[in-house]
Amino acid sequence: SVPVTTGENIVEIDRDRVRMLYAQCPDKDCMRQGFISRPGQMIVCLPNRMVIKIQSDKSTKEVVDEVTF
């Protein structure tokens, strides 16, 4: 659970992928994006000013090194 401007968002991290499981925002676009797993992919919740971005220093396309909030 991550505190945000409207309450909290819930992020699910599942081995080598991540998604917005629940968001307290009116449109829920961030939840509809589903799982992301490759470096450079992002999930953005604009109403709550929250960004999840996968970053990697490795060239392997399926490795998730870091999730930033």
Coordinates of N, CA, C and O in Angstrom, one line a residue:
S1 N 0.8 -1.2 0.0 CA 0.0 0.0 0.0 C 0.9 1.2 0.0 O 1.9 1.3 0.8
V2 N 0.5 2.2 -0.8 CA 1.3 3.4 -1.0 C 0.4 4.6 -0.7 O -0.7 4.7 -1.4
P3 N 0.7 5.5 0.3 CA -0.2 6.6 0.6 C -0.1 7.6 -0.6 O 0.9 7.9 -1.2
V4 N -1.3 8.1 -1.0 CA -1.4 9.1 -2.1 C -2.4 10.2 -1.7 O -3.0 10.1 -0.6
T5 N -2.6 11.1 -2.6 CA -3.4 12.3 -2.2 C -4.8 12.0 -1.9 O -5.4 12.7 -1.1
T6 N -5.4 10.9 -2.5 CA -6.8 10.6 -2.2 C -7.0 9.4 -1.2 O -8.1 8.9 -1.1
G7 N -5.9 8.9 -0.6 CA -6.0 7.8 0.3 C -4.8 6.9 0.1 O -3.7 7.2 0.6
E8 N -5.0 5.8 -0.6 CA -3.9 4.9 -0.9 C -4.1 4.1 -2.1 O -5.2 3.9 -2.6
N9 N -3.0 3.7 -2.8 CA -3.0 2.8 -3.9 C -2.3 1.6 -3.5 O -1.4 1.6 -2.6
I10 N -2.7 0.4 -4.1 CA -2.0 -0.8 -3.8 C -1.3 -1.3 -5.0 O -1.9 -1.5 -6.1
V11 N 0.0 -1.6 -4.8 CA 0.8 -2.1 -5.9 C 1.1 -3.5 -5.7 O 1.5 -3.9 -4.6
E12 N 1.0 -4.4 -6.7 CA 1.3 -5.8 -6.6 C 2.6 -6.1 -7.4 O 2.7 -5.7 -8.6
I13 N 3.6 -6.6 -6.7 CA 4.8 -7.0 -7.3 C 4.9 -8.5 -7.3 O 4.8 -9.2 -6.2
D14 N 4.9 -9.1 -8.5 CA 4.8 -10.6 -8.6 C 6.1 -11.1 -9.4 O 6.1 -11.0 -10.6
R15 N 7.1 -11.5 -8.7 CA 8.3 -12.0 -9.2 C 9.0 -11.1 -10.2 O 9.8 -10.3 -9.8
D16 N 8.6 -11.1 -11.5 CA 9.3 -10.2 -12.4 C 8.4 -9.2 -13.1 O 8.6 -8.8 -14.3
R17 N 7.3 -8.9 -12.5 CA 6.3 -8.0 -13.0 C 5.6 -7.2 -11.9 O 5.6 -7.6 -10.8
V18 N 5.0 -6.1 -12.3 CA 4.3 -5.2 -11.3 C 3.1 -4.6 -11.9 O 3.0 -4.4 -13.2
R19 N 2.1 -4.4 -11.1 CA 0.8 -3.7 -11.6 C 0.2 -2.9 -10.5 O 0.5 -3.1 -9.3
M20 N -0.7 -2.0 -10.8 CA -1.5 -1.3 -9.9 C -2.7 -2.1 -9.6 O -3.6 -2.3 -10.4
L21 N -2.7 -2.7 -8.4 CA -3.8 -3.6 -8.0 C -5.1 -2.9 -7.7 O -6.2 -3.2 -8.1
Y22 N -4.9 -1.7 -7.0 CA -6.0 -0.9 -6.6 C -5.6 0.6 -6.5 O -4.5 0.9 -6.1
A23 N -6.4 1.5 -7.0 CA -6.1 2.9 -6.9 C -7.4 3.7 -6.5 O -8.5 3.4 -7.0
Q24 N -7.2 4.6 -5.6 CA -8.3 5.5 -5.2 C -8.2 6.7 -6.0 O -7.8 7.8 -5.6
C25 N -8.7 6.5 -7.3 CA -8.8 7.6 -8.2 C -10.1 7.4 -9.0 O -10.5 6.3 -9.1
P26 N -10.6 8.4 -9.7 CA -11.9 8.3 -10.3 C -11.9 7.4 -11.6 O -12.8 6.7 -11.9
D27 N -10.8 7.5 -12.4 CA -10.9 6.8 -13.7 C -10.2 5.4 -13.7 O -10.6 4.6 -14.6
K28 N -9.4 5.1 -12.9 CA -8.7 3.8 -12.7 C -8.0 3.3 -14.0 O -7.8 2.2 -14.2
D29 N -7.5 4.3 -14.8 CA -6.7 4.0 -16.0 C -5.4 3.2 -15.6 O -5.0 2.3 -16.3
C30 N -4.8 3.6 -14.5 CA -3.6 2.9 -14.0 C -3.8 1.4 -13.8 O -2.9 0.6 -14.0
M31 N -5.0 1.1 -13.3 CA -5.3 -0.3 -13.0 C -5.5 -1.1 -14.3 O -5.2 -2.2 -14.5
R32 N -6.1 -0.4 -15.3 CA -6.4 -1.0 -16.6 C -5.1 -1.4 -17.4 O -5.1 -2.2 -18.3
Q33 N -4.0 -0.8 -17.1 CA -2.7 -1.0 -17.8 C -2.3 -2.4 -17.5 O -1.5 -3.0 -18.3
G34 N -2.7 -3.0 -16.4 CA -2.2 -4.4 -16.2 C -0.8 -4.5 -15.7 O -0.2 -3.5 -15.3
F35 N -0.2 -5.7 -15.9 CA 1.2 -5.9 -15.5 C 2.2 -5.3 -16.5 O 2.0 -5.3 -17.7
I36 N 3.3 -4.7 -15.9 CA 4.4 -4.3 -16.7 C 5.6 -5.1 -16.3 O 5.7 -5.5 -15.1
S37 N 6.6 -5.4 -17.2 CA 7.7 -6.2 -16.8 C 9.0 -5.9 -17.5 O 10.0 -6.5 -17.1
R38 N 9.0 -4.9 -18.4 CA 10.3 -4.6 -19.1 C 10.8 -3.3 -18.7 O 10.0 -2.3 -18.5
P39 N 12.1 -3.1 -18.7 CA 12.7 -1.8 -18.4 C 12.2 -0.7 -19.3 O 12.0 -1.0 -20.5
G40 N 11.9 0.4 -18.7 CA 11.3 1.5 -19.5 C 9.8 1.6 -19.5 O 9.3 2.7 -19.7
Q41 N 9.1 0.5 -19.1 CA 7.7 0.6 -19.0 C 7.3 1.4 -17.7 O 8.0 1.3 -16.7
M42 N 6.1 2.0 -17.8 CA 5.7 2.8 -16.7 C 4.2 2.7 -16.5 O 3.4 2.4 -17.4
I43 N 3.7 2.8 -15.2 CA 2.3 3.0 -14.9 C 2.2 4.3 -14.2 O 3.0 4.6 -13.3
V44 N 1.2 5.1 -14.7 CA 1.1 6.5 -14.2 C -0.3 6.6 -13.6 O -1.3 6.3 -14.3
C45 N -0.5 7.1 -12.4 CA -1.8 7.5 -11.8 C -1.7 9.0 -11.7 O -1.2 9.5 -10.7
L46 N -2.2 9.7 -12.7 CA -2.2 11.2 -12.7 C -2.9 11.8 -11.5 O -2.4 12.7 -10.9
P47 N -4.2 11.4 -11.2 CA -4.9 12.1 -10.1 C -4.1 12.0 -8.8 O -4.2 12.9 -7.9
N48 N -3.4 10.9 -8.6 CA -2.7 10.7 -7.3 C -1.2 11.0 -7.4 O -0.4 10.8 -6.5
R49 N -0.7 11.5 -8.6 CA 0.6 11.9 -8.8 C 1.6 10.7 -8.4 O 2.6 10.9 -7.7
M50 N 1.3 9.6 -8.9 CA 2.1 8.4 -8.7 C 2.6 7.8 -10.0 O 1.8 7.6 -10.9
V51 N 3.9 7.4 -10.0 CA 4.5 6.8 -11.2 C 5.3 5.5 -10.7 O 6.0 5.6 -9.8
I52 N 5.0 4.4 -11.4 CA 5.8 3.2 -11.2 C 6.6 3.0 -12.5 O 6.0 3.0 -13.6
K53 N 7.9 2.9 -12.4 CA 8.8 2.8 -13.6 C 9.8 1.7 -13.4 O 10.4 1.6 -12.3
I54 N 9.9 0.8 -14.4 CA 10.9 -0.3 -14.3 C 12.2 0.2 -14.9 O 12.2 0.7 -16.0
Q55 N 13.3 0.1 -14.1 CA 14.6 0.5 -14.6 C 15.5 -0.7 -14.5 O 15.4 -1.6 -13.6
S56 N 16.5 -0.7 -15.3 CA 17.5 -1.8 -15.3 C 18.8 -1.4 -15.9 O 18.9 -0.6 -16.8
D57 N 19.9 -1.9 -15.2 CA 21.3 -1.6 -15.7 C 21.7 -2.8 -16.6 O 22.7 -2.7 -17.3
K58 N 20.9 -3.8 -16.7 CA 21.3 -5.0 -17.4 C 20.6 -5.0 -18.8 O 19.5 -4.4 -19.0
S59 N 21.1 -5.7 -19.7 CA 20.6 -5.8 -21.1 C 19.5 -6.9 -21.2 O 18.8 -6.9 -22.2
T60 N 19.4 -7.8 -20.2 CA 18.4 -8.8 -20.3 C 17.0 -8.2 -20.2 O 16.7 -7.4 -19.2
K61 N 16.1 -8.4 -21.1 CA 14.8 -7.7 -21.2 C 13.8 -8.1 -20.2 O 12.9 -7.4 -19.9
E62 N 13.9 -9.3 -19.5 CA 13.0 -9.7 -18.5 C 13.4 -9.5 -17.1 O 12.7 -9.9 -16.2
V63 N 14.5 -8.8 -16.8 CA 14.9 -8.6 -15.5 C 14.4 -7.3 -14.9 O 14.5 -6.3 -15.5
V64 N 13.7 -7.4 -13.8 CA 13.2 -6.2 -13.1 C 14.2 -5.8 -12.0 O 14.3 -6.6 -11.0
D65 N 14.9 -4.7 -12.1 CA 15.9 -4.3 -11.1 C 15.3 -3.4 -10.0 O 15.6 -3.5 -8.9
E66 N 14.4 -2.5 -10.4 CA 14.0 -1.5 -9.5 C 12.6 -1.0 -9.9 O 12.3 -0.8 -11.1
V67 N 11.8 -0.7 -8.9 CA 10.5 -0.1 -9.1 C 10.6 1.2 -8.3 O 10.9 1.2 -7.1
T68 N 10.3 2.4 -9.0 CA 10.3 3.6 -8.3 C 8.9 4.2 -8.1 O 8.1 4.0 -8.9
F69 N 8.7 4.8 -7.0 CA 7.4 5.4 -6.7 C 7.6 6.9 -6.6 O 8.5 7.4 -6.1

